[in-house]
Every structure is written in C-alpha cells, then in structure tokens.
JSON list of C-alpha atoms and ligand atoms in Angstrom, two decimals:
[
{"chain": "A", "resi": 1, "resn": "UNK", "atom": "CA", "xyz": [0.00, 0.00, 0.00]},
{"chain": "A", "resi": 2, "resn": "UNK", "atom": "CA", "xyz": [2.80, 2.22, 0.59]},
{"chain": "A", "resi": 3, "resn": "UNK", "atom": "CA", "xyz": [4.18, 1.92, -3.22]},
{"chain": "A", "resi": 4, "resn": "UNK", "atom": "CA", "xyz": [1.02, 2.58, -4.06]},
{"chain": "A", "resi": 5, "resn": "UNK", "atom": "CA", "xyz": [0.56, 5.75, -1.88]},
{"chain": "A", "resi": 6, "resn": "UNK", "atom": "CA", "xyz": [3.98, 7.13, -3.44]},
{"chain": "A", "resi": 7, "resn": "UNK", "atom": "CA", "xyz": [2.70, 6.40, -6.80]},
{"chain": "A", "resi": 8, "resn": "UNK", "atom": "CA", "xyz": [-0.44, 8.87, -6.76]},
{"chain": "A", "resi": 9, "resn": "UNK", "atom": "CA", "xyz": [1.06, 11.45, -4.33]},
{"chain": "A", "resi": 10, "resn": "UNK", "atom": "CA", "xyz": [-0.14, 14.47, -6.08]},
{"chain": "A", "resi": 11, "resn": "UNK", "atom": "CA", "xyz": [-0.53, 16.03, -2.64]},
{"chain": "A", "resi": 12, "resn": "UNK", "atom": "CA", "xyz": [0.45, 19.67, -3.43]},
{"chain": "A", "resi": 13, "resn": "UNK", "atom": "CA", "xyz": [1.36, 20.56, 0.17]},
{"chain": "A", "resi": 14, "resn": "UNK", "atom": "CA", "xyz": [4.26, 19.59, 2.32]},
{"chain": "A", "resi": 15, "resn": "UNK", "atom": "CA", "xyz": [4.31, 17.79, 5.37]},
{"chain": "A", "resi": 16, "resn": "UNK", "atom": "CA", "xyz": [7.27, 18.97, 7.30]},
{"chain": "A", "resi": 17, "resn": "UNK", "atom": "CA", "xyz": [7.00, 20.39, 10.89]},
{"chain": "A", "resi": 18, "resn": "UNK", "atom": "CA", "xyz": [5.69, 23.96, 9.39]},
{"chain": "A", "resi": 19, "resn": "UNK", "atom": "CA", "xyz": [2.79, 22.07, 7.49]},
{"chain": "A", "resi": 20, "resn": "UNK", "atom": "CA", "xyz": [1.67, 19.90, 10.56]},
{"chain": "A", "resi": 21, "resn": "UNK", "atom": "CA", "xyz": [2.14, 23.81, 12.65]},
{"chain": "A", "resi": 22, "resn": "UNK", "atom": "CA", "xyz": [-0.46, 24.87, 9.87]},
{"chain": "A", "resi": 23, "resn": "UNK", "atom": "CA", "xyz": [-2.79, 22.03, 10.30]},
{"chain": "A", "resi": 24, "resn": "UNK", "atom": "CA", "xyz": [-3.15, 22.48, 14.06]},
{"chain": "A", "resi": 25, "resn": "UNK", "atom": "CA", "xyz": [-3.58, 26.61, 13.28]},
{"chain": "A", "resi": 26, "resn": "UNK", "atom": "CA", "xyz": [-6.34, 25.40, 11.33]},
{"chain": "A", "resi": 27, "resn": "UNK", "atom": "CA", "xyz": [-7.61, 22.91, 13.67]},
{"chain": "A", "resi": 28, "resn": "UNK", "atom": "CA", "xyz": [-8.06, 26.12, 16.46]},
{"chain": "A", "resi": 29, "resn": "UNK", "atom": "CA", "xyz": [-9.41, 28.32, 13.59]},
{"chain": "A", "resi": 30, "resn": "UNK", "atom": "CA", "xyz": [-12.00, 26.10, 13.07]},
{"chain": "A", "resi": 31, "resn": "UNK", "atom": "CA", "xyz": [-13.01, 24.50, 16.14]},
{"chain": "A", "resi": 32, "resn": "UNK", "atom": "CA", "xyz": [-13.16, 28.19, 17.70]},
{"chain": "A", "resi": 33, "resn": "UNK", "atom": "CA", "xyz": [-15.41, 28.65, 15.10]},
{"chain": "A", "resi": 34, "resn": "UNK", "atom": "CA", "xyz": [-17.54, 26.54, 14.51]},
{"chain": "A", "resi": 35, "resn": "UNK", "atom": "CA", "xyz": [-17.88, 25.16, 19.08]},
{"chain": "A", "resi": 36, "resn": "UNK", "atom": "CA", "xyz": [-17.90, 21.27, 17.77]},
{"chain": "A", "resi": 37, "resn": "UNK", "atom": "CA", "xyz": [-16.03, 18.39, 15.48]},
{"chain": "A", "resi": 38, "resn": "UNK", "atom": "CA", "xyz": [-18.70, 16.41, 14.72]},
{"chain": "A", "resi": 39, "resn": "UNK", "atom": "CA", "xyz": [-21.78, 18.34, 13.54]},
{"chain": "A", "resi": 40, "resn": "UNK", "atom": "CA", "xyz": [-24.43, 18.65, 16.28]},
{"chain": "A", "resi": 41, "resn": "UNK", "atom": "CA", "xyz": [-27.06, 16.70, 14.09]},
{"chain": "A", "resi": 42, "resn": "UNK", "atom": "CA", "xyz": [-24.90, 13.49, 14.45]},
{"chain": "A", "resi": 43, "resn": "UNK", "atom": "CA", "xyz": [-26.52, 10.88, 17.00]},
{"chain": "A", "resi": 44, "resn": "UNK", "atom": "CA", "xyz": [-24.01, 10.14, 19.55]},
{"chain": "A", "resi": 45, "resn": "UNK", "atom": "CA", "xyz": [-24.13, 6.42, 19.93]},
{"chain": "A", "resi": 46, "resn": "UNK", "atom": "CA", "xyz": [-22.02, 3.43, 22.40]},
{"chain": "A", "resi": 47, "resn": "UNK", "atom": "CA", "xyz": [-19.85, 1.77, 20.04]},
{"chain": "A", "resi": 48, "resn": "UNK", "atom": "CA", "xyz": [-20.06, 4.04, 16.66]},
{"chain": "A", "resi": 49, "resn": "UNK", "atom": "CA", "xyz": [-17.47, 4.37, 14.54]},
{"chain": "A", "resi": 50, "resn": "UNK", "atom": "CA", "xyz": [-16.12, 7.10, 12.52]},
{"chain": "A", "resi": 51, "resn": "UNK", "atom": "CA", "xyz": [-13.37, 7.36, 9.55]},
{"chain": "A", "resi": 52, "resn": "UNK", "atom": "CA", "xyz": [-11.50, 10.76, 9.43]},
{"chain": "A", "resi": 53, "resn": "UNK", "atom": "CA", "xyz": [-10.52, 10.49, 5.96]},
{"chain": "A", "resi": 54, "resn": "UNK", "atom": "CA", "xyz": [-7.20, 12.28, 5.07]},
{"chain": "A", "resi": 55, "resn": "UNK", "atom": "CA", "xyz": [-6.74, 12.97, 8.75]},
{"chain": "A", "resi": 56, "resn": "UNK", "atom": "CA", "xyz": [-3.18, 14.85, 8.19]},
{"chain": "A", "resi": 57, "resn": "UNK", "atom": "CA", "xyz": [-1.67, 14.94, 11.78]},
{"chain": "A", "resi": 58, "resn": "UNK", "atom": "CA", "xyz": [-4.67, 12.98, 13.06]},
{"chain": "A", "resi": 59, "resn": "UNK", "atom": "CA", "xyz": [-5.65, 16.11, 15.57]},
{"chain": "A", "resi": 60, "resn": "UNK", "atom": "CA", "xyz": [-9.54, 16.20, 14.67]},
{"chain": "A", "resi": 61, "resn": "UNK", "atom": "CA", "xyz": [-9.24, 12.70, 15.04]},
{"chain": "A", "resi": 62, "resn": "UNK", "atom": "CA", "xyz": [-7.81, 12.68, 18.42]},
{"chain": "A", "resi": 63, "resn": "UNK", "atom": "CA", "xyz": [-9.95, 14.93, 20.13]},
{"chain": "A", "resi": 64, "resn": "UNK", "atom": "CA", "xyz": [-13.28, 13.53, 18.23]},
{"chain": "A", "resi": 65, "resn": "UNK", "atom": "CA", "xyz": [-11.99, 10.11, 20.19]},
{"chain": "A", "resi": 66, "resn": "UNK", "atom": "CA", "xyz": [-12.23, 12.22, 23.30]},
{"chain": "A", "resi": 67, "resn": "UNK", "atom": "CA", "xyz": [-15.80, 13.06, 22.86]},
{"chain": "A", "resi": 68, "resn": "UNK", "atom": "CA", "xyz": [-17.26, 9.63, 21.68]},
{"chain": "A", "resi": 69, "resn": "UNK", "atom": "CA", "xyz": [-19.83, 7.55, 24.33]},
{"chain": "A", "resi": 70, "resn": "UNK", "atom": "CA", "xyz": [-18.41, 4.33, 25.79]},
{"chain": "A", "resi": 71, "resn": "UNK", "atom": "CA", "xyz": [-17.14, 2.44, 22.86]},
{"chain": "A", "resi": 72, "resn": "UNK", "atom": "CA", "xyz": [-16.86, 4.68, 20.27]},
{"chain": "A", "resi": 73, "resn": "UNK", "atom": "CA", "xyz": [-13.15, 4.49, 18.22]},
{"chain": "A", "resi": 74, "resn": "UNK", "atom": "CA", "xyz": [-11.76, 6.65, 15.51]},
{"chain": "A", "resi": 75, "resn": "UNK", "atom": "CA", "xyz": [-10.06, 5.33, 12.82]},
{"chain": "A", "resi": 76, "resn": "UNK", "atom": "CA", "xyz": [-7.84, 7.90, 11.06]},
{"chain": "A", "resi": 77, "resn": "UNK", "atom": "CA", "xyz": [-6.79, 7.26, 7.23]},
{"chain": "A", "resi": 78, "resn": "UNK", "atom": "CA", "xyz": [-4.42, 9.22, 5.09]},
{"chain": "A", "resi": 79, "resn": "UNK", "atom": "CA", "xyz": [-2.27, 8.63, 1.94]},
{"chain": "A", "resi": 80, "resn": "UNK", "atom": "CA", "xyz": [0.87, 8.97, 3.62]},
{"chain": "A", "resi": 81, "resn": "UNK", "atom": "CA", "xyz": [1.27, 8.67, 7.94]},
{"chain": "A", "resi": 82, "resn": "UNK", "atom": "CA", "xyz": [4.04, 11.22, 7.89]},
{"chain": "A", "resi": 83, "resn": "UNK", "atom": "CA", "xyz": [2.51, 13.63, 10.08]},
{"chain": "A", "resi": 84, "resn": "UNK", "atom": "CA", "xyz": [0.66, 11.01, 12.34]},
{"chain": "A", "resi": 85, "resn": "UNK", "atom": "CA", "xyz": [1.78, 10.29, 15.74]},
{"chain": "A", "resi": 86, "resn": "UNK", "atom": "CA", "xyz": [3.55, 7.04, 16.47]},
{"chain": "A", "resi": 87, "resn": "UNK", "atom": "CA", "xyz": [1.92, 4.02, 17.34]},
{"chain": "A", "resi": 88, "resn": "UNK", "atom": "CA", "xyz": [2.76, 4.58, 20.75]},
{"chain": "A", "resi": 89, "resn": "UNK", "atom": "CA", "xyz": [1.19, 7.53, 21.39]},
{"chain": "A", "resi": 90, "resn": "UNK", "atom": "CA", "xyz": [-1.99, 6.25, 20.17]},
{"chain": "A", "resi": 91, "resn": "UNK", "atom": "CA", "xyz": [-4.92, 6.30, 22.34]},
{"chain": "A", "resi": 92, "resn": "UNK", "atom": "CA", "xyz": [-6.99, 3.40, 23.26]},
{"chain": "A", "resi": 93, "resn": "UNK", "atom": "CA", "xyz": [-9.80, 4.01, 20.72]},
{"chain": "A", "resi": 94, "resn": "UNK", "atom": "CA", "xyz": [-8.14, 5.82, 17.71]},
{"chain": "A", "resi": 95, "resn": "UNK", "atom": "CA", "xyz": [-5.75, 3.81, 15.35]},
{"chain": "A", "resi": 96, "resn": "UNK", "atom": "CA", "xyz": [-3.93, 5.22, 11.82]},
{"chain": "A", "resi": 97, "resn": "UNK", "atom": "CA", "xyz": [-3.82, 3.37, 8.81]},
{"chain": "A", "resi": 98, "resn": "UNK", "atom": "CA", "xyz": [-2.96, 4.42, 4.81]},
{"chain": "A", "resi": 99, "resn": "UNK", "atom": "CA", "xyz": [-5.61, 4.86, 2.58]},
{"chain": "A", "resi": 100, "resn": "UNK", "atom": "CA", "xyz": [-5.66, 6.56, -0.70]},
{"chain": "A", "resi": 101, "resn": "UNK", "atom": "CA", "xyz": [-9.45, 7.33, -0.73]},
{"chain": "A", "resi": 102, "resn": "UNK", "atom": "CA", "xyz": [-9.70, 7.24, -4.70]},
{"chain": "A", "resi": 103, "resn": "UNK", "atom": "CA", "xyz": [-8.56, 3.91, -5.16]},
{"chain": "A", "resi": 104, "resn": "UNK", "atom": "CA", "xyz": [-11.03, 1.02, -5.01]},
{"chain": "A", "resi": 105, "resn": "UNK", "atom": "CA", "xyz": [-12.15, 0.83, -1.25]},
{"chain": "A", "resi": 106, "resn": "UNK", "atom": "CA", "xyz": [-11.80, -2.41, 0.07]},
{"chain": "A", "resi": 107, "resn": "UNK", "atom": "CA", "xyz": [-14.53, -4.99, 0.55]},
{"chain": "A", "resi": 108, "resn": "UNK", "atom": "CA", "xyz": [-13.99, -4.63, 4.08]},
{"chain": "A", "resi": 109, "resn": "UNK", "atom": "CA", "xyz": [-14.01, -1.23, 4.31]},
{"chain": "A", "resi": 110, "resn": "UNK", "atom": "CA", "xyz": [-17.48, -0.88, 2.57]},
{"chain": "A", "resi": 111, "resn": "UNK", "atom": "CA", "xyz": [-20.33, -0.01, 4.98]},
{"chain": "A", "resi": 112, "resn": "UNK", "atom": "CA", "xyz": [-18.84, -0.20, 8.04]},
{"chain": "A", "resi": 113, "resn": "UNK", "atom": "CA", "xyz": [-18.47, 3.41, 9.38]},
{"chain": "A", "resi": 114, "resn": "UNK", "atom": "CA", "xyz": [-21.58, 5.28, 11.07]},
{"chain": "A", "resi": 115, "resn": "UNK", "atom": "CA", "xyz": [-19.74, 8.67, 10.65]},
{"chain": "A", "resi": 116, "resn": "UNK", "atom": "CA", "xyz": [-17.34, 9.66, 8.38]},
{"chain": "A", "resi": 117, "resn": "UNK", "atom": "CA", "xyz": [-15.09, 12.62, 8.73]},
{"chain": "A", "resi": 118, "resn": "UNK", "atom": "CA", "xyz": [-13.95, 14.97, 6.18]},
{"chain": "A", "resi": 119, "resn": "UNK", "atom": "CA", "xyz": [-11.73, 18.62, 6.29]},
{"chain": "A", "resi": 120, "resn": "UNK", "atom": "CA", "xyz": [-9.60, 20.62, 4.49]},
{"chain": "A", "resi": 121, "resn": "UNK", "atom": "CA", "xyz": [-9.72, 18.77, 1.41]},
{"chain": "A", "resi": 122, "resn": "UNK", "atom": "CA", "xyz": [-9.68, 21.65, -1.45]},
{"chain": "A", "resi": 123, "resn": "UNK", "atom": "CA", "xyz": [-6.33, 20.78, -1.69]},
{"chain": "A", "resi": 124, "resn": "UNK", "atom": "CA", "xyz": [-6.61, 17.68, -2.54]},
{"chain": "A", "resi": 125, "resn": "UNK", "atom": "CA", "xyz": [-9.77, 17.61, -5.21]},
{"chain": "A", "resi": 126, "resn": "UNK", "atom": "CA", "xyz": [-7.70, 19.14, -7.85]},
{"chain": "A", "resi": 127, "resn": "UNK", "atom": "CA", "xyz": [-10.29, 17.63, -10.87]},
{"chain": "A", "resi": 128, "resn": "UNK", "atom": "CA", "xyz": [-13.16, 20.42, -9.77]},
{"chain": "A", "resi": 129, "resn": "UNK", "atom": "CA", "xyz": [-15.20, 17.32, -9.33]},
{"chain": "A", "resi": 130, "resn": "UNK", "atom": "CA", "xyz": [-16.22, 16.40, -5.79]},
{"chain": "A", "resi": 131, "resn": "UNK", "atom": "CA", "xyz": [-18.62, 13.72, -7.39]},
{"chain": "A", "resi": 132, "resn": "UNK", "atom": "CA", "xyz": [-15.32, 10.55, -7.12]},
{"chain": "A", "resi": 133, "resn": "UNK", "atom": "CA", "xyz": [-14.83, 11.51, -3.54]},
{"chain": "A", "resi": 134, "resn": "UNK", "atom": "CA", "xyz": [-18.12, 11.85, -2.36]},
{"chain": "A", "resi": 135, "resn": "UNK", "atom": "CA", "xyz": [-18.91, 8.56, -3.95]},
{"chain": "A", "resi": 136, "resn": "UNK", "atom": "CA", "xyz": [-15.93, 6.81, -2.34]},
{"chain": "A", "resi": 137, "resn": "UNK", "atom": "CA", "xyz": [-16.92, 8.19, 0.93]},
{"chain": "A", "resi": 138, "resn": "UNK", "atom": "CA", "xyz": [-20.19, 7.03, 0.83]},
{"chain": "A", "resi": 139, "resn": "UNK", "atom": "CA", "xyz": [-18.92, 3.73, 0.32]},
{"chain": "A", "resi": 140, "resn": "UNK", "atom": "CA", "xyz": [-17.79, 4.07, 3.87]},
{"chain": "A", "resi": 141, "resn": "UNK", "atom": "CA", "xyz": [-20.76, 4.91, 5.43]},
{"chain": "A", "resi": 142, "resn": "UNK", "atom": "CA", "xyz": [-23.29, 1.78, 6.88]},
{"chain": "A", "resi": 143, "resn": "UNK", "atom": "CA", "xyz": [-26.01, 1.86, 4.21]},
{"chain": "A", "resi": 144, "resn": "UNK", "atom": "CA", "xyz": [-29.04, 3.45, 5.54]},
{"chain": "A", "resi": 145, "resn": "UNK", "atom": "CA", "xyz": [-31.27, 1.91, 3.12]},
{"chain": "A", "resi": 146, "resn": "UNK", "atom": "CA", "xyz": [-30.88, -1.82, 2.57]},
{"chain": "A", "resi": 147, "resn": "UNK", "atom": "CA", "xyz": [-31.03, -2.78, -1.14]},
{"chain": "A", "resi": 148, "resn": "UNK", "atom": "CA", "xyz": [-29.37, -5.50, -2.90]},
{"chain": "A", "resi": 149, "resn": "UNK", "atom": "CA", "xyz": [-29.62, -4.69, -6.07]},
{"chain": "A", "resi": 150, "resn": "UNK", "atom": "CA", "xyz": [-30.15, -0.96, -6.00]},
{"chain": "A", "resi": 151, "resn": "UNK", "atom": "CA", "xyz": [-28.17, 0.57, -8.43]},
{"chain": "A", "resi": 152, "resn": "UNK", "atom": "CA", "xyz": [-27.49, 4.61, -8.36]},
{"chain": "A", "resi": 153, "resn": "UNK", "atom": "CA", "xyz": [-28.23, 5.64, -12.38]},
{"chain": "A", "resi": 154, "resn": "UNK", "atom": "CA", "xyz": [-27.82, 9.42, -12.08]},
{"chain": "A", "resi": 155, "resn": "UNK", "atom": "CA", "xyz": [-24.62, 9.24, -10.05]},
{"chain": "A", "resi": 156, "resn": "UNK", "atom": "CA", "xyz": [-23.58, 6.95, -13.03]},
{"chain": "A", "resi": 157, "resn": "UNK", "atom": "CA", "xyz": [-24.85, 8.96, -15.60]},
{"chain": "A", "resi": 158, "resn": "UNK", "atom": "CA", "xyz": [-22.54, 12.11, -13.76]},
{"chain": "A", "resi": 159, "resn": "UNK", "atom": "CA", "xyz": [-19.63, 10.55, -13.56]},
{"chain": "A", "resi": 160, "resn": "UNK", "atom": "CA", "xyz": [-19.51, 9.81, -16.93]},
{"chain": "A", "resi": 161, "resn": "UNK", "atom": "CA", "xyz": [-19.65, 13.00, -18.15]},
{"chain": "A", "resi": 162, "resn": "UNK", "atom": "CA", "xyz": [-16.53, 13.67, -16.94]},
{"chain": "A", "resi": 163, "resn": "UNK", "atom": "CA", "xyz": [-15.21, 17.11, -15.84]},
{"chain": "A", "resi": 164, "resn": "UNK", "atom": "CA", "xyz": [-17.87, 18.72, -18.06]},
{"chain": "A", "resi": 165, "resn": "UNK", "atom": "CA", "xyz": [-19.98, 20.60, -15.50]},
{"chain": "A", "resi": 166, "resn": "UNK", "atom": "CA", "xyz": [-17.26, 22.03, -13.23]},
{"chain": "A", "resi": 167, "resn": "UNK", "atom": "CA", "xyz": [-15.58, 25.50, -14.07]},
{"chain": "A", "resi": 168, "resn": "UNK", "atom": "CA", "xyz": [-13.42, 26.05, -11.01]},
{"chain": "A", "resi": 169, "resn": "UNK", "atom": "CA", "xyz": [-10.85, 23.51, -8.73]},
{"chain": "A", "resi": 170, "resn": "UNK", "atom": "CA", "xyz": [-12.33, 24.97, -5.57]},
{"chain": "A", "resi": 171, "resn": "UNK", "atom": "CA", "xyz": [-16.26, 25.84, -6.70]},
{"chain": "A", "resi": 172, "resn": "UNK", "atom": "CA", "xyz": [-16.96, 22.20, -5.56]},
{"chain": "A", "resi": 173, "resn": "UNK", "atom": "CA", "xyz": [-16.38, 23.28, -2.47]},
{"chain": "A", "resi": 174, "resn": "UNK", "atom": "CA", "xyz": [-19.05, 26.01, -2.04]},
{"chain": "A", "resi": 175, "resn": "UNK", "atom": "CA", "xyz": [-21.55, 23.49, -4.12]},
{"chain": "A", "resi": 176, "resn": "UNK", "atom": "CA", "xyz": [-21.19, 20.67, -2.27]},
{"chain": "A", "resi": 177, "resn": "UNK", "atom": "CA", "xyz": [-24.13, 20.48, -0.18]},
{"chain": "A", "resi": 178, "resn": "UNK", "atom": "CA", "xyz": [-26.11, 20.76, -3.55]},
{"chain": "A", "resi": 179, "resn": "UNK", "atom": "CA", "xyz": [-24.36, 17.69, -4.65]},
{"chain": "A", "resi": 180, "resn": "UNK", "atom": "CA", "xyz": [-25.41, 14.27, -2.30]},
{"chain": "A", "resi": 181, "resn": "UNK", "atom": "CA", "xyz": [-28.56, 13.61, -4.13]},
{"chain": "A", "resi": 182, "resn": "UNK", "atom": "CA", "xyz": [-26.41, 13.17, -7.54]},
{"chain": "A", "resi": 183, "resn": "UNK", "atom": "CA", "xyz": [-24.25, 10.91, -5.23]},
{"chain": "A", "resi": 184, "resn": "UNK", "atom": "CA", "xyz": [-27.65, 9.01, -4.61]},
{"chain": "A", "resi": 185, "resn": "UNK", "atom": "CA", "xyz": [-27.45, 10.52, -0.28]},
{"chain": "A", "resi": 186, "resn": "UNK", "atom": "CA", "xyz": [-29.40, 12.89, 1.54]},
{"chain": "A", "resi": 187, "resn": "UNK", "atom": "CA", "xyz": [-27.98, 16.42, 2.96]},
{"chain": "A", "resi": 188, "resn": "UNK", "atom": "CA", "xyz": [-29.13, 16.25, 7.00]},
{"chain": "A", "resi": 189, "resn": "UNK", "atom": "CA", "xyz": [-27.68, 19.64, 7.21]},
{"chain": "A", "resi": 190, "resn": "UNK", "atom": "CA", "xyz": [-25.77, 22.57, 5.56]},
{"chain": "A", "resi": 191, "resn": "UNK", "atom": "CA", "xyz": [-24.71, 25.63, 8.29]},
{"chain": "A", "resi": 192, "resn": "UNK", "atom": "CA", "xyz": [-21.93, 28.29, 6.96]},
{"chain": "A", "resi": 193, "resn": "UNK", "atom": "CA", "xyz": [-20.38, 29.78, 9.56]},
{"chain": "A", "resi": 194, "resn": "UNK", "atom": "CA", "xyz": [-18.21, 33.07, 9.59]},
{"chain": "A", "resi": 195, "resn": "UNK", "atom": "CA", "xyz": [-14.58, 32.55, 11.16]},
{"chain": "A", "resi": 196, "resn": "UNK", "atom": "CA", "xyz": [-14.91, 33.96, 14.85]},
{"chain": "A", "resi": 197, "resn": "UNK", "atom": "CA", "xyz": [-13.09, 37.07, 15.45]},
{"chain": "A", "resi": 198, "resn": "UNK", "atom": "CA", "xyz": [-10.56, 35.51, 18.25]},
{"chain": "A", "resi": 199, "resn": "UNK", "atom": "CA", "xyz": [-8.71, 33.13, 15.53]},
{"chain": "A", "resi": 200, "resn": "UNK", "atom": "CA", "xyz": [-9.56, 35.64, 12.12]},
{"chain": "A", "resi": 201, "resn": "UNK", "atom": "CA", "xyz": [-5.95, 36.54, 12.70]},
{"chain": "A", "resi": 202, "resn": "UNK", "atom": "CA", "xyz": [-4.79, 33.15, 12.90]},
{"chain": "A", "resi": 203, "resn": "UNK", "atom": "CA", "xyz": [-6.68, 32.38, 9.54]},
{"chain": "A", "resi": 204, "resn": "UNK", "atom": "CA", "xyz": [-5.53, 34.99, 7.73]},
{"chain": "A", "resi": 205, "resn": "UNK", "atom": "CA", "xyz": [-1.99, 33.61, 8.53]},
{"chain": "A", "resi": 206, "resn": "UNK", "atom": "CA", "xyz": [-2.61, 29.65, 8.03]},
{"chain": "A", "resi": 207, "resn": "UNK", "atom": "CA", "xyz": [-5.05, 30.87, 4.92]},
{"chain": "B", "resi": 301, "resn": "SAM", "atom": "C1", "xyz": [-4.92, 19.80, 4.22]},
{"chain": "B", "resi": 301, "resn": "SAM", "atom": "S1", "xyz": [-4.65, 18.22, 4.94]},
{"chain": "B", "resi": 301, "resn": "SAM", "atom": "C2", "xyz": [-6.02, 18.10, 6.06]},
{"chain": "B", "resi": 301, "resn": "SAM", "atom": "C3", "xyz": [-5.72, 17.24, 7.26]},
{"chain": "B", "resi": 301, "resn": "SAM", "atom": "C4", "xyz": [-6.87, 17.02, 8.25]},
{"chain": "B", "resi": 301, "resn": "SAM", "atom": "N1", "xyz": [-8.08, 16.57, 7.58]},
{"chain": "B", "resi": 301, "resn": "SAM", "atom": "C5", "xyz": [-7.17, 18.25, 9.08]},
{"chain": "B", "resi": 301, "resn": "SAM", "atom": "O1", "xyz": [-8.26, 18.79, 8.94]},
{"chain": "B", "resi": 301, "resn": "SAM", "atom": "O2", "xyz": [-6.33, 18.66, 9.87]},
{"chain": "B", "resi": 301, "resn": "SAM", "atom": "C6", "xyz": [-5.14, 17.09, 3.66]},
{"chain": "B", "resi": 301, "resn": "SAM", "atom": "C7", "xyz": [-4.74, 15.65, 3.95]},
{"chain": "B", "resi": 301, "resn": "SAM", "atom": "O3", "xyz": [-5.31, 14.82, 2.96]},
{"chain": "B", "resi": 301, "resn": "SAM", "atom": "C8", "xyz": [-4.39, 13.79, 2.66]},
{"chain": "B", "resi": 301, "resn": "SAM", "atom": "N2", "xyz": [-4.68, 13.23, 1.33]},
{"chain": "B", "resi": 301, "resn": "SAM", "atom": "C9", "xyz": [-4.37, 13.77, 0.13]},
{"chain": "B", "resi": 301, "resn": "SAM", "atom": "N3", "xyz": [-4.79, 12.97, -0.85]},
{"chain": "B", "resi": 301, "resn": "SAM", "atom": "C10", "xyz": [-5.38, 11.90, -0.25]},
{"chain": "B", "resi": 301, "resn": "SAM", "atom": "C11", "xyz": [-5.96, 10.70, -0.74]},
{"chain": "B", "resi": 301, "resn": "SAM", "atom": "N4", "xyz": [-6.05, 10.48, -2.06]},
{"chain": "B", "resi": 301, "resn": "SAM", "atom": "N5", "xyz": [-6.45, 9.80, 0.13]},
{"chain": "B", "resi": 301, "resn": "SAM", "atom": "C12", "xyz": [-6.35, 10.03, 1.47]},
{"chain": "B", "resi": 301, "resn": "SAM", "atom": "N6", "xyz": [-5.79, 11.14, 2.00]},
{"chain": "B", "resi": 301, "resn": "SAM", "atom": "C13", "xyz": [-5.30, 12.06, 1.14]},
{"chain": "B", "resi": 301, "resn": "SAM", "atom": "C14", "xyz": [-3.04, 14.49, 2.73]},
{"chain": "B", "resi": 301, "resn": "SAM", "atom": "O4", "xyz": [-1.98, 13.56, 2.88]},
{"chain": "B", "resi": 301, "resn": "SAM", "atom": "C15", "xyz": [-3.24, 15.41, 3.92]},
{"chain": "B", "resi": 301, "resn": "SAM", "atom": "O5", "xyz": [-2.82, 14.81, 5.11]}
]
C-alpha cells in the first residue's frame, strides 16, 4: 500500500514540521469557530465508529476520540502517515492506517463506518469534481437503506460525463451540499459559519 501511496502522491502541500504547525492553526481556527467536530445533528451512539478520511496529523481525530460515548473508536486514514503520531502515542480508541481514498475501497471497508469525517480537502480535489470523492466516501458509510440490487443511475450517468460541469478547482467546495442527491445521499444539514473574530488573525496567517 505504501508503493502505491507514493505512486499517486499528487498532494500539493508539504508535510514537514511547518505544514503539521499549519494544520493544528487550522484545527483552532475552526473548532473556535464553529464550538464542535462532529456536527451537532450526528446521534451520539455506544460503540459508533467514525473514519476521518485524510486525517493529516490525526488532531480532529484525536480529540473527536475524546468526545465519543463508551465504545466509540476513531479510525484515522491518510495517503501517507508522515505527520501522524507514532503508534505509541496512540490512544486506546483511535488507530492510523494508509488509505488513498480514490482507489477502489476495500470490501472490508465498505459499509462499516456510522460517521465519516472529512476537512480541508480543497487541496486535494484538484479535478473540480467532488462527485469521485463523495462517492468513495459514501462507500464508507453503513447503508441506511438496505437494497441488494439498487443501483445509483444518475450518479452513473454524472460521472460519466466527466469534468464537463465544473468550471473552477475549488467551486466544488461552495456546491457541495447541492451535490449528495447526484451521489444518490441525503444532505441532513448545511450551516456556513463566519470565522470567529478571536482566531480571524490566525486564519488569515494559516489561509
Ligand atoms: C490539508 S490536509 C487536512 C488534514 C486534516 N483533515 C485536518 O483537517 O487537519 C489534507 C490531507 O489529505 C491527505 N490526502 C491527500 N490525498 C489523499 C488521498 N487520495 N487519500 C487520502 N488522503 C489524502 C493528505 O496527505 C493530507 O494529510
């Protein structure tokens, strides 16, 4: 897996000391903005499980595994574990692993997660297109809806059109709550909220 990683690296940051310094900038910026990890509409549950996909220096993850009900673990995926801490210092109920989330997922990844977690990934969807990633991360998710042989025809029909319908790398971004229904899932909630004042210095710094 770790050839593999290498291979498809097209991860335009770095992730030296100064990069992982920026991620846990960010990490204040937006907790202190938005007062919560996982979005209040989530059911807290014993036992759940949640995937922080491309979880960088695994700091979301960390203190999400703080927060869960008896049970609950965290585990964190990324293409490359450079910036994750060591085994060692891993708490009881988070764990690190690679994963390069547009490759084919794993049978036994599919449908196993109740909550999967997802930031700072503009970056990374350099296409425009959201539409591969959102389907891989559904993939993730425990199916809500239990159908053998449902198929998902629009999502189909979108991803073969290619790159067609998106003008901008990072106008996915501001779309993307008006995309789940193409990806055959429903939106439970969309909330924009305005970085608080306290850490708007700190933003403008880690951008
Ligand atoms: C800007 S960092 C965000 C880190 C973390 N989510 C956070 O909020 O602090 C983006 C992360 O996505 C990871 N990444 C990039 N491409 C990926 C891929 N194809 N599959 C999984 N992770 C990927 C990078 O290695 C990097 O750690």
């Amino acid at each position: 897996m770790a050839t593999t990683a290498k291979n498809t690296d097209a991860y335009p940051l770095n992730r030296d000391f100064l990069a992982s310094s920026r991620l846990h900038l960010q990490h204040q910026v937006w907790t202190s903005s938005l007062g919560y990890l996982l979005h209040p509409a989530i059911p807290r549950e014993e036992h759940m499980l949640i995937a922080d996909v491309g979880c960088g220096t695994g700091i979301a993850s960390l203190e999400i595994a703080k927060q869960l009900p008896a049970g609950g673990k965290v585990k964190a995926y990324d293409l490359s574990l450079e910036q994750c801490p060591p085994k060692g210092w891993w708490p009881s109920n988070v764990s690190f692993e690679e994963l390069n989330i547009f490759e084919p997922i794993s049978d036994h990844l599919i449908g196993k997660y109740d909550v999967v977690f997802l930031r700072h990934f503009i970056c990374v969807v350099q296409s425009g297109n959201p539409l591969p990633l959102l389907s891989a991360l559904l993939k993730l998710l425990k199916p809500v809806v239990v159908e053998p042989a449902s198929s998902a025809p629009k999502m189909e029909a979108f991803m073969n059109m290619g790159g067609e319908t998106i003008k901008k790398q990072a106008g996915w971004v501001r779309d993307l709550h008006t995309r789940f229904s193409d990806a055959g899932a429903e939106l439970v909630a969309h909330d924009r909220h305005w970085t608080a004042k306290e850490v708007m210095m700190m933003k403008q710094e880690v951008g």
